[in-house]
Coordinates of C-alpha atoms (C1' of nucleotides) in Angstrom, one line a residue:
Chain A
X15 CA 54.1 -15.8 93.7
X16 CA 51.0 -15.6 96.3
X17 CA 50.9 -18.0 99.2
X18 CA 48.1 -17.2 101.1
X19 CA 44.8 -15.5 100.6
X20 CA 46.3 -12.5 103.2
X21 CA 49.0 -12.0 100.2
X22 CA 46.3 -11.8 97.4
X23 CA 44.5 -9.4 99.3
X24 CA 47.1 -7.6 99.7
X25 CA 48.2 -7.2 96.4
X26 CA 44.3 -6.4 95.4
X27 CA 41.9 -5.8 97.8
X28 CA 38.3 -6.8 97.1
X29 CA 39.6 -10.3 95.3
X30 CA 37.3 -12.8 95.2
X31 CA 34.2 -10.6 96.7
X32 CA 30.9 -11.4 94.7
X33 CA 31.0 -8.4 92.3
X34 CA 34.8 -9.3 91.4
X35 CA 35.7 -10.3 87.9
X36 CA 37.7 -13.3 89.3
X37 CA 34.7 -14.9 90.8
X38 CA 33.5 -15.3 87.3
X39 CA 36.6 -16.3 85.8
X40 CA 36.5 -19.1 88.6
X41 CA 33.3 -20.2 88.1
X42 CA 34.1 -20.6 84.2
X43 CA 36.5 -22.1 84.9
X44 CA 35.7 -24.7 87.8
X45 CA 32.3 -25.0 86.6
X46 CA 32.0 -29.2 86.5
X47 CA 32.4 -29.7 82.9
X48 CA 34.6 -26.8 82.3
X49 CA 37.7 -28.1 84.1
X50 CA 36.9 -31.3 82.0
X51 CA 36.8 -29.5 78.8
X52 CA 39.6 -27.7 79.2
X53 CA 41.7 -31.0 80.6
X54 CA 41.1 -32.9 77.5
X55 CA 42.1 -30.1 75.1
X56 CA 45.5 -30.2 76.8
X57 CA 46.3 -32.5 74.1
X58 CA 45.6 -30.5 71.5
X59 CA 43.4 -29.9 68.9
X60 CA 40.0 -31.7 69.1
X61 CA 37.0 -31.8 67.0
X62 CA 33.6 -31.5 68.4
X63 CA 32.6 -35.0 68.2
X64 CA 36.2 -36.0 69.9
X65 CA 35.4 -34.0 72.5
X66 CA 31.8 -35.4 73.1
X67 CA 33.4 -38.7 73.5
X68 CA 36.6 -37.8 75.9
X69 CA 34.2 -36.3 78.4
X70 CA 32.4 -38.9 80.0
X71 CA 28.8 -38.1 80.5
X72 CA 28.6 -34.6 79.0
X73 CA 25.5 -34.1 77.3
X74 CA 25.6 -32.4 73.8
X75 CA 23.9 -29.2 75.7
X76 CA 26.5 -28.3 78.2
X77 CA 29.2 -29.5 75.9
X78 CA 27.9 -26.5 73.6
X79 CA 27.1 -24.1 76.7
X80 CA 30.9 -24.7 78.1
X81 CA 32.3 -24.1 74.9
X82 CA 30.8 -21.4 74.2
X83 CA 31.4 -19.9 77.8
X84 CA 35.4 -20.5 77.2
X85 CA 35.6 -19.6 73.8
X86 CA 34.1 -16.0 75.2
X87 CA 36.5 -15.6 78.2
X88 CA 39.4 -15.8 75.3
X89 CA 40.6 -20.0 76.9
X90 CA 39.1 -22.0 73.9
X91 CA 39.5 -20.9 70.3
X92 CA 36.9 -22.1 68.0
X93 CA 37.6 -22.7 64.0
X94 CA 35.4 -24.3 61.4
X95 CA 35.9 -25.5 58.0
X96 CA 33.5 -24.4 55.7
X97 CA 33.6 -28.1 53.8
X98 CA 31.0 -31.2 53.7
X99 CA 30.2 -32.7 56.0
X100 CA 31.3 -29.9 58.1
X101 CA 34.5 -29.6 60.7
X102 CA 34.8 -28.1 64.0
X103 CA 38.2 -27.5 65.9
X104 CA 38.5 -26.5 69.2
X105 CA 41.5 -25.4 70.7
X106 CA 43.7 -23.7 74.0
X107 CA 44.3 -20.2 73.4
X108 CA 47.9 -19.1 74.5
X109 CA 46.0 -18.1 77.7
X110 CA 44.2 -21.2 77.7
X111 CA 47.8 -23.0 77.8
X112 CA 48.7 -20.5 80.7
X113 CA 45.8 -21.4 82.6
X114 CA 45.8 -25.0 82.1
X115 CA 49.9 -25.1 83.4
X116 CA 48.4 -23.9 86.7
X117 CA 45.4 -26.3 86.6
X118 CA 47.5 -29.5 85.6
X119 CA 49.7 -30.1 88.8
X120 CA 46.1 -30.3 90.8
X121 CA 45.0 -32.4 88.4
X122 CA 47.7 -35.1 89.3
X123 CA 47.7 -34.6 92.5
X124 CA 43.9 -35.4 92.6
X125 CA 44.7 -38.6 90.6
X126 CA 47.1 -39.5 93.2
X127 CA 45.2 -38.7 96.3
X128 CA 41.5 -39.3 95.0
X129 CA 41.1 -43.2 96.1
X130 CA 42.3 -42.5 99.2
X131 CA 40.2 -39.5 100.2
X132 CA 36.8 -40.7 99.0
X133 CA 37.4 -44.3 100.7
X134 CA 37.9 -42.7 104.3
Chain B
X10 CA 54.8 -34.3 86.6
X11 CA 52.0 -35.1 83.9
X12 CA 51.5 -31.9 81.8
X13 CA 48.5 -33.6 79.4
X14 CA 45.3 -35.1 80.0
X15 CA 47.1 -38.2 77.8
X16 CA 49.9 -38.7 80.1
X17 CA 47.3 -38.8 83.4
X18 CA 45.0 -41.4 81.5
X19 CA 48.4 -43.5 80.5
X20 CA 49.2 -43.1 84.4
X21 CA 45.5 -44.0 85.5
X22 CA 43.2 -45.3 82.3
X23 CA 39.5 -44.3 83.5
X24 CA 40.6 -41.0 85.1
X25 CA 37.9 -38.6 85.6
X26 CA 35.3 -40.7 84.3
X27 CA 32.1 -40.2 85.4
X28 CA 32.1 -42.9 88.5
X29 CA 35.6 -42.3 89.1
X30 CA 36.7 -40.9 93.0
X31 CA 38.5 -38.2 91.0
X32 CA 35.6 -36.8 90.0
X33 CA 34.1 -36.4 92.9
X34 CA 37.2 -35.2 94.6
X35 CA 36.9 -32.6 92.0
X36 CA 33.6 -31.6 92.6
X37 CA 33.9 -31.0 96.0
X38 CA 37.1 -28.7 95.6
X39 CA 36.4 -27.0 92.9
X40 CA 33.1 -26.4 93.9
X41 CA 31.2 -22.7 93.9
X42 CA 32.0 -22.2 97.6
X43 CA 34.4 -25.2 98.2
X44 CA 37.4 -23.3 96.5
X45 CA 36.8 -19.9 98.3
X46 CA 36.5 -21.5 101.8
X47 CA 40.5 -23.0 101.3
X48 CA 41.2 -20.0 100.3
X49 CA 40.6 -17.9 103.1
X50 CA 41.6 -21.2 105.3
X51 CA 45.1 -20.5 103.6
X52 CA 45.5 -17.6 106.3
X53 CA 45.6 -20.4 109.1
X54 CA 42.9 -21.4 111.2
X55 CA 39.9 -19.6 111.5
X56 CA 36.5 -19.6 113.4
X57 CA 32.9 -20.4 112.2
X58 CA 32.2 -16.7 112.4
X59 CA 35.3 -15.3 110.8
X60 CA 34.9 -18.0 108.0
X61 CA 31.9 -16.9 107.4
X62 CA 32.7 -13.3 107.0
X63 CA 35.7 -13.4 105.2
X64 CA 34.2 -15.7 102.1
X65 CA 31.4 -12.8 100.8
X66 CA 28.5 -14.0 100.2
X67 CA 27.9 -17.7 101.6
X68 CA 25.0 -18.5 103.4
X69 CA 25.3 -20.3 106.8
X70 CA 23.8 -23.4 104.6
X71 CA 26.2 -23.5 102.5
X72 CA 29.1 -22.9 104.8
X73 CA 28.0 -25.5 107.3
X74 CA 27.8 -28.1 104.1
X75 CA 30.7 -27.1 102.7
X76 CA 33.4 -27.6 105.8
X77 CA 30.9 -31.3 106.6
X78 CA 32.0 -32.2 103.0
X79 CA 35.7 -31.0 103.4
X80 CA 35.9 -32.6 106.8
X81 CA 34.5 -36.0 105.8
X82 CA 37.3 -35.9 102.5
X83 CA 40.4 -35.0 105.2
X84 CA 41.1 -31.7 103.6
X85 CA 39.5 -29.5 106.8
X86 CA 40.1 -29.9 110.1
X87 CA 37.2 -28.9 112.6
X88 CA 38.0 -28.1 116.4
X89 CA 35.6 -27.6 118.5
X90 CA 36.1 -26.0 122.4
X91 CA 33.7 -27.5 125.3
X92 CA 33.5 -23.5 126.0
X93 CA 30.1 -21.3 127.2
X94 CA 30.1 -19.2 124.4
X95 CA 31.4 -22.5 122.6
X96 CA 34.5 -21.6 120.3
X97 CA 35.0 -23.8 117.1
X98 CA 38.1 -23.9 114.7
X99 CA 38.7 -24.6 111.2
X100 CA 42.4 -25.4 109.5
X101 CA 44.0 -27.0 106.5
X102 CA 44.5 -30.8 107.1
X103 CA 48.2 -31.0 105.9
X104 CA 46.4 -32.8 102.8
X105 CA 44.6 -29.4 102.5
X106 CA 47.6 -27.6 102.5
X107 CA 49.3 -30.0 99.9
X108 CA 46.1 -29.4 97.9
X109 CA 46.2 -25.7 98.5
X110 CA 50.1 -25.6 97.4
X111 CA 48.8 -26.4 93.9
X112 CA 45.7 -24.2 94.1
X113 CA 47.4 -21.0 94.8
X114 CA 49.4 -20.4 91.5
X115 CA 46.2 -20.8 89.8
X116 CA 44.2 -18.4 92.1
X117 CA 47.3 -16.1 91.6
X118 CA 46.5 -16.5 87.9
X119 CA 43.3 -15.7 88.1
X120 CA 43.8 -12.5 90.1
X121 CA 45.7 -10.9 87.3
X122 CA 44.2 -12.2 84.6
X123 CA 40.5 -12.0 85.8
X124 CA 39.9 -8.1 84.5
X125 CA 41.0 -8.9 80.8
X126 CA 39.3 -12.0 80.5
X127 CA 36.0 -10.5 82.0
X128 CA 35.9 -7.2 80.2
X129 CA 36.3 -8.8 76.8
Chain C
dC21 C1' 28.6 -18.3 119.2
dG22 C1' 27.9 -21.9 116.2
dG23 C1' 25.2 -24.2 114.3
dT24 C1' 20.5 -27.2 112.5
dA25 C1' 15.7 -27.5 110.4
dT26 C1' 12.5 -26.4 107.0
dC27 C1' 10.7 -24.4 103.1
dC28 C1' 11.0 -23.1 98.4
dG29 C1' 12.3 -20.9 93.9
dG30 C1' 15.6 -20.6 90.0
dT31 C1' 18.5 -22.8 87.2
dA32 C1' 21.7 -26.1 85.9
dC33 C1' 21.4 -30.1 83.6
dG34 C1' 19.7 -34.2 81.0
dA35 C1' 16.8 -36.4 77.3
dT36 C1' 14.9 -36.1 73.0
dA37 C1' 14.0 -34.4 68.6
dC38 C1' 15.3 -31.8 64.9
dT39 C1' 18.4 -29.0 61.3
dG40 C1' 22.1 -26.9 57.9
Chain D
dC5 C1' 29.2 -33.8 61.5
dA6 C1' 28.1 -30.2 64.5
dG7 C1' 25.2 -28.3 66.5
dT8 C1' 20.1 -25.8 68.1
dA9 C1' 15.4 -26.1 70.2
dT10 C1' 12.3 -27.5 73.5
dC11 C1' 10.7 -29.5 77.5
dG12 C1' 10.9 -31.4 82.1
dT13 C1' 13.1 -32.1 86.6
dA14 C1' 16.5 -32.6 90.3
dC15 C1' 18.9 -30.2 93.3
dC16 C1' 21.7 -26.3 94.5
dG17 C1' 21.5 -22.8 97.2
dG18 C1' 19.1 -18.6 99.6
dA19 C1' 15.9 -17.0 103.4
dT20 C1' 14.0 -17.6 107.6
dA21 C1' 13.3 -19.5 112.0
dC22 C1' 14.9 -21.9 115.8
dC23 C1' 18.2 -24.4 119.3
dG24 C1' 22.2 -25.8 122.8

DNA sequence: CGGTATCCGGTACGATACTG
DNA sequence: CAGTATCGTACCGGATACCG
């Protein structure tokens, strides 16, 4: 496991240079509403109009744009149900799940740390 | 160690809502260049010039606002040398290497998952 | 060397209205 | 319910010039 930009380097030189693939993955991925997204799927399943709600202040524009981003890069799987009114699912991918075990222990520690740091 | 977005909001109700500091924690890490600028900080300290090589692509603006911003949140460290030419060094706070501890599984992630997710 | 100041264009984003 | 279409704007970020 990589420690230290030197050690990803290393391992492939080039990462993270503008034309490199994981500078867009990244930006998916970190993208403001993305991480959100992603977050509150970690708890499963979700329907469209779920997720409009548990992401506070996305607008129905770049709730659509994000989904559609991840559903591309193979994190988000979409399924509909062709019934009336319609129904929309959205859920990790097994690489979505991968992903989001590396984003989650960040995410606490930002709970933890966030009051202090933005009050200094 | 919460694993779900449910177990952070039973921790913390109002977590990454739109005024909360988590957020804006978020934004400022995560952000385009915030991430990449950690990253190469992982290395150790480094100087405004070497910084500024070594994350392709960032404009001087950008750099400058980026390590005011990661200064002013305690996650940078800036150094400066009363020296003719003057000298000036960046580091990781040990809060930004805490944060960076949980950052570098995911960049690792990234790195090898990056060409696959891309090329799809 | 290590920045700051200024200008400025593209786009990310929000608001609103509309549809199958 | 689950989106798309259209429009308008704030601001992110790049380019350039300049300074201690």
């Amino acid at each position: 496991m990589s420690v230290s930009y030197a050690q990803l380097q290393q391992e492939s030189p080039g990462i993270f240079t503008e034309a490199c693939p994981s500078r867009t993955v990244l930006d998916h991925v970190m993208s403001k509403w993305g991480v959100l997204v992603l977050l509150s799927l970690t708890d499963g399943t979700r329907r469209w109009g779920e997720l409009r709600r548990s992401v506070d202040g996305i607008s129905e524009k770049m709730l659509a744009t994000t989904l559609r981003t991840l559903a591309a890069d193979g994190i988000v799987e979409r399924t509909s149900y062709p019934e009336v009114p319609p129904r929309v699912e959205y859920s990790l991918t097994p690489r979505g799940v991968e992903l989001m075990e590396r984003v989650m222990p960040l995410m606490s520690w930002i709970q933890v740390n966030a009051d202090d740091i933005v009050r200094r």
